[in-house]
Amino acid sequence: MPYALDITDLEKSYGESRVLGPINLHLTPGTITAIIGRSGCGKTTLLRCLGGLETPTSGGIKVGDGNVRQRDIGYVFQEPRLMPWLSVAKNTAFGLKGIKRQARDEAVAEALKLVGLTEAAGLLPKQLSGGMAQRVALARALAPRPALILLDEPFSALDPFTREQMQDHLLHLHGYYGATMVMITHDMDEALALAQRVIVLNGAPGKVIGDFTPDLPRPAARTSMAFFNWKRRITEVLSDRPAHRLSA
Amino acid sequence: MPAFLLALWQGLAGAGLLPAAVLPSPALVLATLIAMAQSGEMAQAIGATASRLAWGFVLGATTGTVLGGLCGASPLARRMLDPLVQSLRSVPSLAWVPLFILWLGIFEASKITLVAVGVFFPVYLNLLGGIANVDRKLLEVGQVHGFSRLRRLLRIQLPAALPAYVLGLRGGLGLGWMFVAAAELLGAANGLGFILDDGEQTGRPERVLAALLLFGICGKLTDTIMAALGRHLVAWQDTARA
């Protein structure tokens, strides 16, 4: 059962310096939400607060009914962060605990199949390409079947071709699991191709300056006029100036 | 290069340019080694030294592992114990000898303890550093999976510290050889260090050189074994092989 996510008056400060907020958001269960914004606007800080890696200075985050265990949240970092001493299969099983071996093996096999890495189960991280390693990181986040998956620019370090492949994988996985996903990205195309909702964060401290629900089919055809128009609308908000001047 | 130096050494000694009382020829050193092997003295000496080294290594490595692991895993233990250990580290290791002899006598126990002191510090420091300085990014993976402190230690910190630990064991073994030689030189009735001392006392430099050679060979052999074991344990490391 995917979780809803309620963020209320969330603020984060480091010392005297407020870097984020106040943020108020309600995310619908089972949707993909992209959070987009310039560097330094607090996107990653927001995601880290949602994932329990940072404690908000004030405000609240309610995941699901508010009684969620950490293991019900999957987190995909910008880099794969695989344990170099564990095989692909063991890295995938890393977050699985308190379940029988057979169930664990099945969960690992299923997660690896979904990311297309069944054959690589026995390899060590040092034997993987960047794209493969990031797919293992995705499989590791998926294996416990979390109801909420947080993704922090998961494909930013990949080449454009692999990135598009990974985006297709993500959509496929979302169709299969139906988890609520929140993804940080710099890439407008990625946000529009994957997400049902695009939230634009900007400023210092970072605040929501735009909230869009593009009515595009998924996967969205990136060359369509509708896609281009949405991209222009979001760019306009993000750049704080009319789009016609950008293209001029 | 070693073959050239050996040939030069033999040539100079054969031509009488090197006094045998100072630097005997390689042939004489080899003959001494053969005689030591045939009489059983070599095996007995290596056995005695290796036994002291092994016991000292086990004692030092075990203590270093326990304390290093404890201080690495627990900031409280680190705050309480590490300053004391660090201050003991600044005492020159040989300065412990009089105390060890007073406490433990002049026989095996004091020698083994001295070796253990030499082995302890590299093992302790490397393990502590390895555990305490694990990449924050890996720890965060445990955090997002809701790991307890114990689980984090067992699943992330200890495996991540393994390369540093192996390096500490290897360094400790090297120092162990140094300290076993020192301990035997300070007073032993057998062992390679005894042969060194005996060679000096009786004016037979070929025995000193033979013992030095045996120290070198044994040290290199144990280091090679330890390095191979280490490579096997951390085969997952993505390192460049020069």
CSV table of C-alpha atoms in Angstrom, one decimal:
chain,number,residue,atom,x,y,z
A,1,MET,CA,0.0,0.0,0.0
A,2,PRO,CA,1.8,3.2,-1.1
A,3,TYR,CA,2.1,6.0,1.4
A,4,ALA,CA,0.8,9.5,1.3
A,5,LEU,CA,3.3,12.1,2.4
A,6,ASP,CA,2.4,15.2,4.3
A,7,ILE,CA,4.9,17.9,4.9
A,8,THR,CA,3.8,20.7,7.2
A,9,ASP,CA,5.8,24.0,7.8
A,10,LEU,CA,9.1,22.1,7.4
A,11,GLU,CA,12.2,24.2,8.0
A,12,LYS,CA,15.8,23.3,8.2
A,13,SER,CA,18.6,25.5,9.5
A,14,TYR,CA,22.3,25.0,10.0
A,15,GLY,CA,23.2,27.2,12.9
A,16,GLU,CA,21.7,30.6,12.3
A,17,SER,CA,21.4,30.0,8.6
A,18,ARG,CA,18.0,28.7,7.3
A,19,VAL,CA,18.5,26.7,4.2
A,20,LEU,CA,15.0,25.4,3.6
A,21,GLY,CA,11.4,26.2,4.2
A,22,PRO,CA,8.8,26.7,5.3
A,23,ILE,CA,7.6,23.8,3.0
A,24,ASN,CA,4.0,22.6,2.9
A,25,LEU,CA,3.2,19.7,0.6
A,26,HIS,CA,0.8,16.8,0.3
A,27,LEU,CA,1.8,14.0,-2.0
A,28,THR,CA,-0.8,11.6,-3.2
A,29,PRO,CA,-0.1,7.8,-2.6
A,30,GLY,CA,1.3,5.9,-5.6
A,31,THR,CA,2.4,9.0,-7.6
A,32,ILE,CA,5.8,10.0,-8.8
A,33,THR,CA,6.7,13.6,-7.8
A,34,ALA,CA,9.8,15.3,-9.2
A,35,ILE,CA,11.3,18.1,-7.2
A,36,ILE,CA,13.3,20.4,-9.4
A,37,GLY,CA,15.4,23.5,-8.8
A,38,ARG,CA,18.7,25.2,-9.0
A,39,SER,CA,21.8,24.0,-7.1
A,40,GLY,CA,21.8,25.0,-3.5
A,41,CYS,CA,18.0,25.5,-3.2
A,42,GLY,CA,17.7,22.8,-0.6
A,43,LYS,CA,16.3,19.9,-2.7
A,44,THR,CA,18.6,17.3,-1.3
A,45,THR,CA,18.2,18.7,2.2
A,46,LEU,CA,14.4,18.2,1.8
A,47,LEU,CA,14.8,14.7,0.6
A,48,ARG,CA,17.3,13.9,3.4
A,49,CYS,CA,14.7,15.2,5.9
A,50,LEU,CA,12.1,12.9,4.3
A,51,GLY,CA,14.5,9.9,4.5
A,52,GLY,CA,15.4,10.5,8.2
A,53,LEU,CA,19.0,11.5,7.3
A,54,GLU,CA,18.5,15.0,8.6
A,55,THR,CA,16.3,16.2,11.5
A,56,PRO,CA,14.1,19.2,10.5
A,57,THR,CA,14.6,22.3,12.6
A,58,SER,CA,10.8,22.7,12.8
A,59,GLY,CA,7.7,21.4,11.2
A,60,GLY,CA,6.5,18.0,10.6
A,61,ILE,CA,6.7,15.1,8.1
A,62,LYS,CA,4.0,12.5,8.2
A,63,VAL,CA,4.5,9.4,6.1
A,64,GLY,CA,1.4,7.2,5.6
A,65,ASP,CA,-0.5,7.0,8.9
A,66,GLY,CA,2.6,8.3,10.7
A,67,ASN,CA,3.5,4.9,12.0
A,68,VAL,CA,6.1,4.0,9.4
A,69,ARG,CA,9.2,2.0,10.0
A,70,GLN,CA,12.5,3.1,8.3
A,71,ARG,CA,12.6,-0.1,6.3
A,72,ASP,CA,9.4,0.9,4.6
A,73,ILE,CA,11.2,3.8,2.9
A,74,GLY,CA,13.6,3.1,0.1
A,75,TYR,CA,16.4,5.6,-0.7
A,76,VAL,CA,18.4,5.9,-3.8
A,77,PHE,CA,21.4,8.2,-3.5
A,78,GLN,CA,23.1,10.2,-6.2
A,79,GLU,CA,26.0,7.7,-6.2
A,80,PRO,CA,25.4,3.9,-6.0
A,81,ARG,CA,27.0,3.6,-2.5
A,82,LEU,CA,27.3,-0.1,-2.8
A,83,MET,CA,29.2,-2.1,-0.2
A,84,PRO,CA,32.4,-2.9,-2.1
A,85,TRP,CA,32.9,-6.2,-0.2
A,86,LEU,CA,29.4,-7.6,-1.1
A,87,SER,CA,28.3,-9.2,-4.3
A,88,VAL,CA,25.5,-7.7,-6.4
A,89,ALA,CA,23.0,-10.1,-4.8
A,90,LYS,CA,24.2,-9.4,-1.3
A,91,ASN,CA,24.1,-5.7,-1.9
A,92,THR,CA,20.6,-6.0,-3.1
A,93,ALA,CA,19.7,-8.0,0.1
A,94,PHE,CA,21.4,-5.4,2.3
A,95,GLY,CA,18.3,-3.8,3.7
A,96,LEU,CA,16.4,-7.0,4.1
A,97,LYS,CA,16.2,-8.2,7.6
A,98,GLY,CA,14.0,-10.2,9.8
A,99,ILE,CA,12.8,-12.4,7.0
A,100,LYS,CA,13.5,-16.1,6.2
A,101,ARG,CA,16.3,-16.9,3.8
A,102,GLN,CA,14.0,-18.2,1.1
A,103,ALA,CA,11.9,-15.1,1.1
A,104,ARG,CA,15.0,-13.0,1.1
A,105,ASP,CA,16.4,-14.9,-1.9
A,106,GLU,CA,13.1,-14.5,-3.7
A,107,ALA,CA,13.0,-10.7,-3.0
A,108,VAL,CA,16.6,-10.3,-4.3
A,109,ALA,CA,15.9,-12.4,-7.4
A,110,GLU,CA,12.8,-10.4,-8.2
A,111,ALA,CA,14.5,-7.0,-7.6
A,112,LEU,CA,17.5,-8.0,-9.8
A,113,LYS,CA,15.2,-9.3,-12.5
A,114,LEU,CA,13.3,-6.0,-12.5
A,115,VAL,CA,16.5,-4.0,-13.1
A,116,GLY,CA,17.8,-6.5,-15.6
A,117,LEU,CA,20.8,-7.7,-13.6
A,118,THR,CA,19.9,-11.4,-12.8
A,119,GLU,CA,23.1,-12.5,-14.6
A,120,ALA,CA,25.3,-10.1,-12.6
A,121,ALA,CA,24.2,-11.4,-9.1
A,122,GLY,CA,27.6,-12.9,-8.3
A,123,LEU,CA,29.7,-9.9,-9.4
A,124,LEU,CA,31.4,-7.5,-7.1
A,125,PRO,CA,30.8,-3.7,-7.4
A,126,LYS,CA,34.3,-3.2,-8.8
A,127,GLN,CA,33.3,-5.3,-11.8
A,128,LEU,CA,30.2,-3.1,-12.6
A,129,SER,CA,29.8,-0.1,-14.9
A,130,GLY,CA,28.3,3.1,-13.5
A,131,GLY,CA,24.9,2.3,-14.9
A,132,MET,CA,24.9,-1.3,-13.6
A,133,ALA,CA,26.0,-0.1,-10.1
A,134,GLN,CA,23.2,2.4,-10.0
A,135,ARG,CA,20.7,-0.3,-11.1
A,136,VAL,CA,21.9,-2.4,-8.1
A,137,ALA,CA,21.4,0.6,-5.9
A,138,LEU,CA,17.8,0.8,-7.3
A,139,ALA,CA,17.3,-2.9,-6.7
A,140,ARG,CA,18.6,-2.5,-3.1
A,141,ALA,CA,16.0,0.2,-2.5
A,142,LEU,CA,13.3,-1.9,-4.1
A,143,ALA,CA,14.0,-5.3,-2.5
A,144,PRO,CA,12.2,-4.6,0.8
A,145,ARG,CA,9.2,-3.5,-1.3
A,146,PRO,CA,9.0,-0.1,0.4
A,147,ALA,CA,5.8,1.9,0.1
A,148,LEU,CA,7.8,5.2,-0.4
A,149,ILE,CA,10.9,5.5,-2.5
A,150,LEU,CA,13.1,8.6,-2.3
A,151,LEU,CA,15.5,9.2,-5.2
A,152,ASP,CA,18.2,11.9,-5.0
A,153,GLU,CA,19.3,12.7,-8.6
A,154,PRO,CA,19.7,9.0,-9.1
A,155,PHE,CA,20.8,9.2,-12.7
A,156,SER,CA,22.7,12.4,-12.8
A,157,ALA,CA,26.1,10.8,-13.1
A,158,LEU,CA,25.1,8.6,-16.1
A,159,ASP,CA,25.5,9.2,-19.8
A,160,PRO,CA,22.4,10.4,-21.6
A,161,PHE,CA,21.7,7.0,-23.2
A,162,THR,CA,22.0,5.1,-20.0
A,163,ARG,CA,20.0,7.7,-18.2
A,164,GLU,CA,17.1,7.3,-20.5
A,165,GLN,CA,17.3,3.5,-20.1
A,166,MET,CA,17.3,4.0,-16.3
A,167,GLN,CA,14.3,6.3,-16.6
A,168,ASP,CA,12.4,3.6,-18.5
A,169,HIS,CA,13.4,1.1,-15.8
A,170,LEU,CA,12.0,3.4,-13.2
A,171,LEU,CA,8.7,3.8,-14.9
A,172,HIS,CA,8.5,0.1,-15.4
A,173,LEU,CA,9.2,-0.5,-11.7
A,174,HIS,CA,6.7,2.1,-10.6
A,175,GLY,CA,4.1,0.4,-12.8
A,176,TYR,CA,5.0,-2.9,-11.0
A,177,TYR,CA,5.3,-1.7,-7.4
A,178,GLY,CA,3.0,1.3,-7.5
A,179,ALA,CA,5.1,2.9,-4.6
A,180,THR,CA,5.0,6.6,-3.9
A,181,MET,CA,8.1,8.1,-5.4
A,182,VAL,CA,9.8,11.4,-4.7
A,183,MET,CA,12.7,12.2,-7.1
A,184,ILE,CA,15.1,15.1,-7.0
A,185,THR,CA,16.4,16.1,-10.4
A,186,HIS,CA,18.2,18.9,-12.2
A,187,ASP,CA,16.9,17.6,-15.5
A,188,MET,CA,13.6,19.1,-16.7
A,189,ASP,CA,13.2,16.4,-19.4
A,190,GLU,CA,13.6,13.7,-16.7
A,191,ALA,CA,11.1,15.4,-14.4
A,192,LEU,CA,8.5,15.7,-17.2
A,193,ALA,CA,9.0,12.3,-18.6
A,194,LEU,CA,8.6,10.5,-15.3
A,195,ALA,CA,6.6,12.5,-12.9
A,196,GLN,CA,2.9,13.2,-12.5
A,197,ARG,CA,3.7,16.2,-10.5
A,198,VAL,CA,6.6,18.6,-10.7
A,199,ILE,CA,7.4,20.9,-7.8
A,200,VAL,CA,9.8,23.7,-8.4
A,201,LEU,CA,12.0,24.8,-5.4
A,202,ASN,CA,14.0,27.9,-5.4
A,203,GLY,CA,15.6,30.7,-3.4
A,204,ALA,CA,17.6,30.7,-0.2
A,205,PRO,CA,16.1,29.4,2.0
A,206,GLY,CA,14.5,27.1,-0.6
A,207,LYS,CA,10.7,27.4,-1.0
A,208,VAL,CA,8.2,26.0,-3.3
A,209,ILE,CA,7.7,28.5,-6.2
A,210,GLY,CA,5.8,26.3,-8.6
A,211,ASP,CA,3.7,23.2,-8.4
A,212,PHE,CA,2.6,21.5,-11.7
A,213,THR,CA,0.6,18.4,-12.6
A,214,PRO,CA,1.5,17.9,-16.3
A,215,ASP,CA,-1.3,16.0,-18.1
A,216,LEU,CA,1.2,14.1,-20.2
A,217,PRO,CA,1.0,10.4,-21.1
A,218,ARG,CA,3.7,8.3,-19.5
A,219,PRO,CA,6.3,7.7,-20.8
A,220,ALA,CA,5.9,11.1,-22.2
A,221,ALA,CA,7.0,11.7,-25.8
A,222,ARG,CA,9.8,14.2,-25.4
A,223,THR,CA,9.4,15.6,-28.8
A,224,SER,CA,5.7,16.4,-28.5
A,225,MET,CA,4.4,19.9,-28.5
A,226,ALA,CA,2.7,19.3,-25.1
A,227,PHE,CA,6.0,18.2,-23.6
A,228,PHE,CA,7.7,21.3,-25.0
A,229,ASN,CA,5.0,23.6,-23.7
A,230,TRP,CA,5.2,22.2,-20.1
A,231,LYS,CA,8.9,22.5,-20.2
A,232,ARG,CA,8.6,26.1,-21.2
A,233,ARG,CA,6.1,26.8,-18.4
A,234,ILE,CA,8.3,25.3,-15.8
A,235,THR,CA,11.4,27.0,-17.1
A,236,GLU,CA,9.6,30.3,-17.0
A,237,VAL,CA,8.9,29.8,-13.3
A,238,LEU,CA,12.4,28.6,-12.5
A,239,SER,CA,14.2,31.3,-14.4
A,240,ASP,CA,11.8,34.0,-13.1
A,241,ARG,CA,11.5,35.6,-16.6
A,242,PRO,CA,9.3,35.1,-19.6
A,243,ALA,CA,10.2,32.1,-21.8
A,244,HIS,CA,10.1,34.1,-25.0
A,245,ARG,CA,13.1,36.1,-23.7
A,246,LEU,CA,14.9,32.8,-22.9
A,247,SER,CA,14.6,31.6,-26.5
A,248,ALA,CA,15.4,35.0,-28.0
B,1,MET,CA,71.8,-5.8,-8.9
B,2,PRO,CA,71.9,-8.1,-5.8
B,3,ALA,CA,73.8,-10.7,-7.9
B,4,PHE,CA,76.3,-8.0,-9.0
B,5,LEU,CA,76.8,-6.8,-5.4
B,6,LEU,CA,77.3,-10.4,-4.2
B,7,ALA,CA,79.8,-11.1,-7.0
B,8,LEU,CA,81.7,-7.8,-6.2
B,9,TRP,CA,81.7,-8.7,-2.5
B,10,GLN,CA,83.0,-12.2,-3.2
B,11,GLY,CA,85.6,-10.8,-5.6
B,12,LEU,CA,86.9,-8.2,-3.1
B,13,ALA,CA,86.9,-10.7,-0.2
B,14,GLY,CA,88.7,-13.3,-2.5
B,15,ALA,CA,91.3,-10.7,-3.4
B,16,GLY,CA,92.0,-10.1,0.3
B,17,LEU,CA,90.7,-6.5,0.0
B,18,LEU,CA,88.1,-7.0,2.8
B,19,PRO,CA,89.4,-8.3,6.1
B,20,ALA,CA,87.6,-11.4,7.1
B,21,ALA,CA,87.3,-10.2,10.7
B,22,VAL,CA,85.2,-7.3,9.4
B,23,LEU,CA,83.3,-8.6,6.4
B,24,PRO,CA,83.7,-12.3,5.7
B,25,SER,CA,83.2,-13.5,2.1
B,26,PRO,CA,79.7,-14.7,1.0
B,27,ALA,CA,81.2,-18.2,0.6
B,28,LEU,CA,82.2,-18.2,4.3
B,29,VAL,CA,78.7,-17.0,5.3
B,30,LEU,CA,77.1,-19.7,3.1
B,31,ALA,CA,79.4,-22.3,4.6
B,32,THR,CA,78.4,-21.1,8.1
B,33,LEU,CA,74.7,-21.4,7.1
B,34,ILE,CA,75.3,-24.9,5.8
B,35,ALA,CA,77.1,-25.9,9.0
B,36,MET,CA,74.3,-24.4,11.1
B,37,ALA,CA,71.7,-26.3,9.1
B,38,GLN,CA,73.6,-29.6,9.4
B,39,SER,CA,74.1,-29.3,13.1
B,40,GLY,CA,70.5,-28.5,13.7
B,41,GLU,CA,71.3,-25.1,15.2
B,42,MET,CA,69.5,-23.3,12.4
B,43,ALA,CA,66.2,-25.1,12.9
B,44,GLN,CA,66.5,-24.8,16.6
B,45,ALA,CA,67.2,-21.1,16.5
B,46,ILE,CA,64.5,-20.3,13.9
B,47,GLY,CA,62.1,-22.4,16.0
B,48,ALA,CA,62.8,-20.5,19.2
B,49,THR,CA,62.6,-17.1,17.6
B,50,ALA,CA,59.5,-18.0,15.6
B,51,SER,CA,57.8,-19.3,18.8
B,52,ARG,CA,58.5,-16.1,20.7
B,53,LEU,CA,57.3,-14.1,17.7
B,54,ALA,CA,54.1,-16.2,17.3
B,55,TRP,CA,53.1,-15.9,20.9
B,56,GLY,CA,53.9,-12.2,21.0
B,57,PHE,CA,52.0,-11.6,17.8
B,58,VAL,CA,49.0,-13.5,19.0
B,59,LEU,CA,49.0,-11.6,22.3
B,60,GLY,CA,49.7,-8.1,20.7
B,61,ALA,CA,47.2,-8.6,17.8
B,62,THR,CA,44.5,-9.9,20.1
B,63,THR,CA,44.8,-7.0,22.5
B,64,GLY,CA,45.1,-4.5,19.7
B,65,THR,CA,42.0,-6.0,18.0
B,66,VAL,CA,39.9,-5.9,21.2
B,67,LEU,CA,40.9,-2.4,22.3
B,68,GLY,CA,41.0,-1.0,18.7
B,69,GLY,CA,37.6,-2.5,18.0
B,70,LEU,CA,36.2,-1.2,21.2
B,71,CYS,CA,37.6,2.3,20.8
B,72,GLY,CA,36.6,2.4,17.1
B,73,ALA,CA,33.0,1.3,17.8
B,74,SER,CA,32.4,3.3,21.0
B,75,PRO,CA,33.1,7.0,21.1
B,76,LEU,CA,32.9,6.8,24.9
B,77,ALA,CA,35.5,4.1,25.1
B,78,ARG,CA,37.6,6.1,22.7
B,79,ARG,CA,37.4,9.2,24.9
B,80,MET,CA,38.3,7.1,28.0
B,81,LEU,CA,41.0,4.8,26.7
B,82,ASP,CA,42.6,6.3,23.6
B,83,PRO,CA,44.5,9.2,25.3
B,84,LEU,CA,46.1,6.6,27.6
B,85,VAL,CA,47.0,4.3,24.8
B,86,GLN,CA,48.4,7.2,22.8
B,87,SER,CA,50.5,8.4,25.7
B,88,LEU,CA,51.9,4.8,26.2
B,89,ARG,CA,52.7,4.8,22.5
B,90,SER,CA,55.1,7.7,22.9
B,91,VAL,CA,57.2,5.6,25.4
B,92,PRO,CA,60.1,4.0,23.3
B,93,SER,CA,59.2,0.4,23.3
B,94,LEU,CA,62.6,-0.8,24.4
B,95,ALA,CA,62.3,1.4,27.5
B,96,TRP,CA,59.7,-1.1,28.8
B,97,VAL,CA,62.4,-3.9,29.0
B,98,PRO,CA,63.6,-3.2,32.6
B,99,LEU,CA,60.0,-3.2,33.8
B,100,PHE,CA,59.1,-6.4,32.0
B,101,ILE,CA,62.2,-8.1,33.4
B,102,LEU,CA,61.4,-6.9,36.9
B,103,TRP,CA,57.8,-8.1,36.5
B,104,LEU,CA,58.1,-11.2,34.4
B,105,GLY,CA,61.7,-12.3,34.8
B,106,ILE,CA,64.4,-12.7,32.2
B,107,PHE,CA,62.9,-15.8,30.5
B,108,GLU,CA,60.3,-16.1,27.8
B,109,ALA,CA,57.4,-14.1,29.3
B,110,SER,CA,59.3,-10.7,29.2
B,111,LYS,CA,60.5,-11.4,25.6
B,112,ILE,CA,57.0,-12.3,24.4
B,113,THR,CA,55.5,-9.3,26.1
B,114,LEU,CA,58.0,-7.0,24.4
B,115,VAL,CA,57.1,-8.5,21.0
B,116,ALA,CA,53.4,-8.0,21.9
B,117,VAL,CA,54.0,-4.3,22.7
B,118,GLY,CA,55.5,-3.9,19.2
B,119,VAL,CA,52.6,-5.7,17.5
B,120,PHE,CA,49.9,-4.0,19.5
B,121,PHE,CA,50.2,-0.4,18.4
B,122,PRO,CA,49.9,-0.8,14.6
B,123,VAL,CA,47.0,-3.2,15.0
B,124,TYR,CA,45.2,-1.0,17.5
B,125,LEU,CA,45.7,2.2,15.5
B,126,ASN,CA,44.7,0.8,12.2
B,127,LEU,CA,41.6,-0.9,13.4
B,128,LEU,CA,40.5,2.1,15.4
B,129,GLY,CA,41.0,4.4,12.4
B,130,GLY,CA,39.4,1.9,10.1
B,131,ILE,CA,36.2,1.6,12.1
B,132,ALA,CA,36.0,5.3,13.2
B,133,ASN,CA,36.7,6.8,9.8
B,134,VAL,CA,34.3,4.7,7.7
B,135,ASP,CA,32.9,6.7,4.8
B,136,ARG,CA,29.9,8.6,6.0
B,137,LYS,CA,28.1,7.8,2.7
B,138,LEU,CA,28.2,4.1,3.5
B,139,LEU,CA,26.9,4.7,7.1
B,140,GLU,CA,24.0,6.6,5.6
B,141,VAL,CA,23.0,3.5,3.6
B,142,GLY,CA,22.7,1.7,7.0
B,143,GLN,CA,20.8,4.6,8.4
B,144,VAL,CA,18.2,4.7,5.6
B,145,HIS,CA,17.7,1.0,6.2
B,146,GLY,CA,17.1,1.6,9.9
B,147,PHE,CA,20.2,-0.3,11.1
B,148,SER,CA,20.9,-0.5,14.9
B,149,ARG,CA,24.4,0.6,16.1
B,150,LEU,CA,25.4,-3.1,16.4
B,151,ARG,CA,24.1,-4.0,13.0
B,152,ARG,CA,25.9,-0.9,11.5
B,153,LEU,CA,29.1,-2.0,13.2
B,154,LEU,CA,28.9,-5.6,12.0
B,155,ARG,CA,27.5,-5.0,8.5
B,156,ILE,CA,29.4,-1.8,7.5
B,157,GLN,CA,32.1,-0.6,9.9
B,158,LEU,CA,34.0,-3.8,10.5
B,159,PRO,CA,34.1,-5.0,6.8
B,160,ALA,CA,35.0,-1.5,5.7
B,161,ALA,CA,37.8,-1.4,8.3
B,162,LEU,CA,39.3,-4.7,7.1
B,163,PRO,CA,41.9,-3.3,4.6
B,164,ALA,CA,43.2,-1.0,7.4
B,165,TYR,CA,43.2,-3.9,9.8
B,166,VAL,CA,45.1,-6.2,7.5
B,167,LEU,CA,47.7,-3.4,7.0
B,168,GLY,CA,47.9,-3.1,10.8
B,169,LEU,CA,48.5,-6.8,11.2
B,170,ARG,CA,51.2,-6.7,8.5
B,171,GLY,CA,52.9,-3.7,10.1
B,172,GLY,CA,52.6,-5.4,13.5
B,173,LEU,CA,54.3,-8.5,12.2
B,174,GLY,CA,57.2,-6.5,10.8
B,175,LEU,CA,57.6,-4.7,14.1
B,176,GLY,CA,57.3,-8.1,15.9
B,177,TRP,CA,60.4,-9.3,14.0
B,178,MET,CA,62.2,-6.1,15.1
B,179,PHE,CA,61.2,-6.6,18.7
B,180,VAL,CA,62.0,-10.3,18.9
B,181,ALA,CA,65.5,-9.5,17.7
B,182,ALA,CA,65.9,-6.8,20.3
B,183,ALA,CA,64.5,-9.1,23.0
B,184,GLU,CA,66.9,-11.9,22.1
B,185,LEU,CA,69.9,-9.5,21.9
B,186,LEU,CA,69.1,-8.3,25.4
B,187,GLY,CA,69.5,-11.8,26.8
B,188,ALA,CA,68.6,-15.2,25.4
B,189,ALA,CA,70.0,-18.7,25.5
B,190,ASN,CA,68.7,-19.5,22.0
B,191,GLY,CA,67.2,-18.0,18.9
B,192,LEU,CA,68.5,-16.0,15.9
B,193,GLY,CA,69.1,-13.0,18.2
B,194,PHE,CA,71.3,-15.2,20.4
B,195,ILE,CA,73.4,-16.2,17.3
B,196,LEU,CA,73.8,-12.5,16.5
B,197,ASP,CA,75.0,-11.8,20.1
B,198,ASP,CA,77.1,-14.9,20.1
B,199,GLY,CA,78.8,-13.9,16.8
B,200,GLU,CA,79.6,-10.5,18.2
B,201,GLN,CA,80.9,-11.8,21.6
B,202,THR,CA,83.1,-14.5,20.0
B,203,GLY,CA,84.3,-12.3,17.1
B,204,ARG,CA,82.8,-14.4,14.3
B,205,PRO,CA,81.1,-11.9,11.9
B,206,GLU,CA,80.1,-14.8,9.6
B,207,ARG,CA,77.7,-16.0,12.3
B,208,VAL,CA,76.3,-12.4,12.6
B,209,LEU,CA,75.8,-12.2,8.9
B,210,ALA,CA,74.3,-15.7,8.7
B,211,ALA,CA,71.8,-14.7,11.5
B,212,LEU,CA,71.0,-11.4,9.7
B,213,LEU,CA,70.3,-13.3,6.5
B,214,LEU,CA,68.0,-15.7,8.3
B,215,PHE,CA,66.2,-12.8,10.0
B,216,GLY,CA,65.7,-11.3,6.5
B,217,ILE,CA,64.5,-14.5,4.9
B,218,CYS,CA,62.1,-15.4,7.7
B,219,GLY,CA,60.8,-11.8,7.9
B,220,LYS,CA,60.2,-11.7,4.2
B,221,LEU,CA,58.6,-15.1,4.2
B,222,THR,CA,56.1,-14.3,6.9
B,223,ASP,CA,55.3,-10.9,5.3
B,224,THR,CA,54.7,-12.6,2.0
B,225,ILE,CA,52.3,-15.0,3.7
B,226,MET,CA,50.5,-12.2,5.5
B,227,ALA,CA,50.3,-10.1,2.4
B,228,ALA,CA,48.8,-13.1,0.4
B,229,LEU,CA,46.3,-13.7,3.2
B,230,GLY,CA,45.5,-10.0,3.3
B,231,ARG,CA,45.0,-9.9,-0.5
B,232,HIS,CA,42.6,-12.8,-0.2
B,233,LEU,CA,40.6,-11.1,2.6
B,234,VAL,CA,40.2,-7.8,0.8
B,235,ALA,CA,40.0,-9.1,-2.8
B,236,TRP,CA,36.9,-6.9,-3.2
B,237,GLN,CA,39.0,-3.8,-3.1
B,238,ASP,CA,39.2,-1.9,-6.3
B,239,THR,CA,42.8,-1.0,-6.3
B,240,ALA,CA,45.4,-0.5,-9.0
B,241,ARG,CA,48.1,-3.2,-9.1
B,242,ALA,CA,51.4,-1.6,-9.8
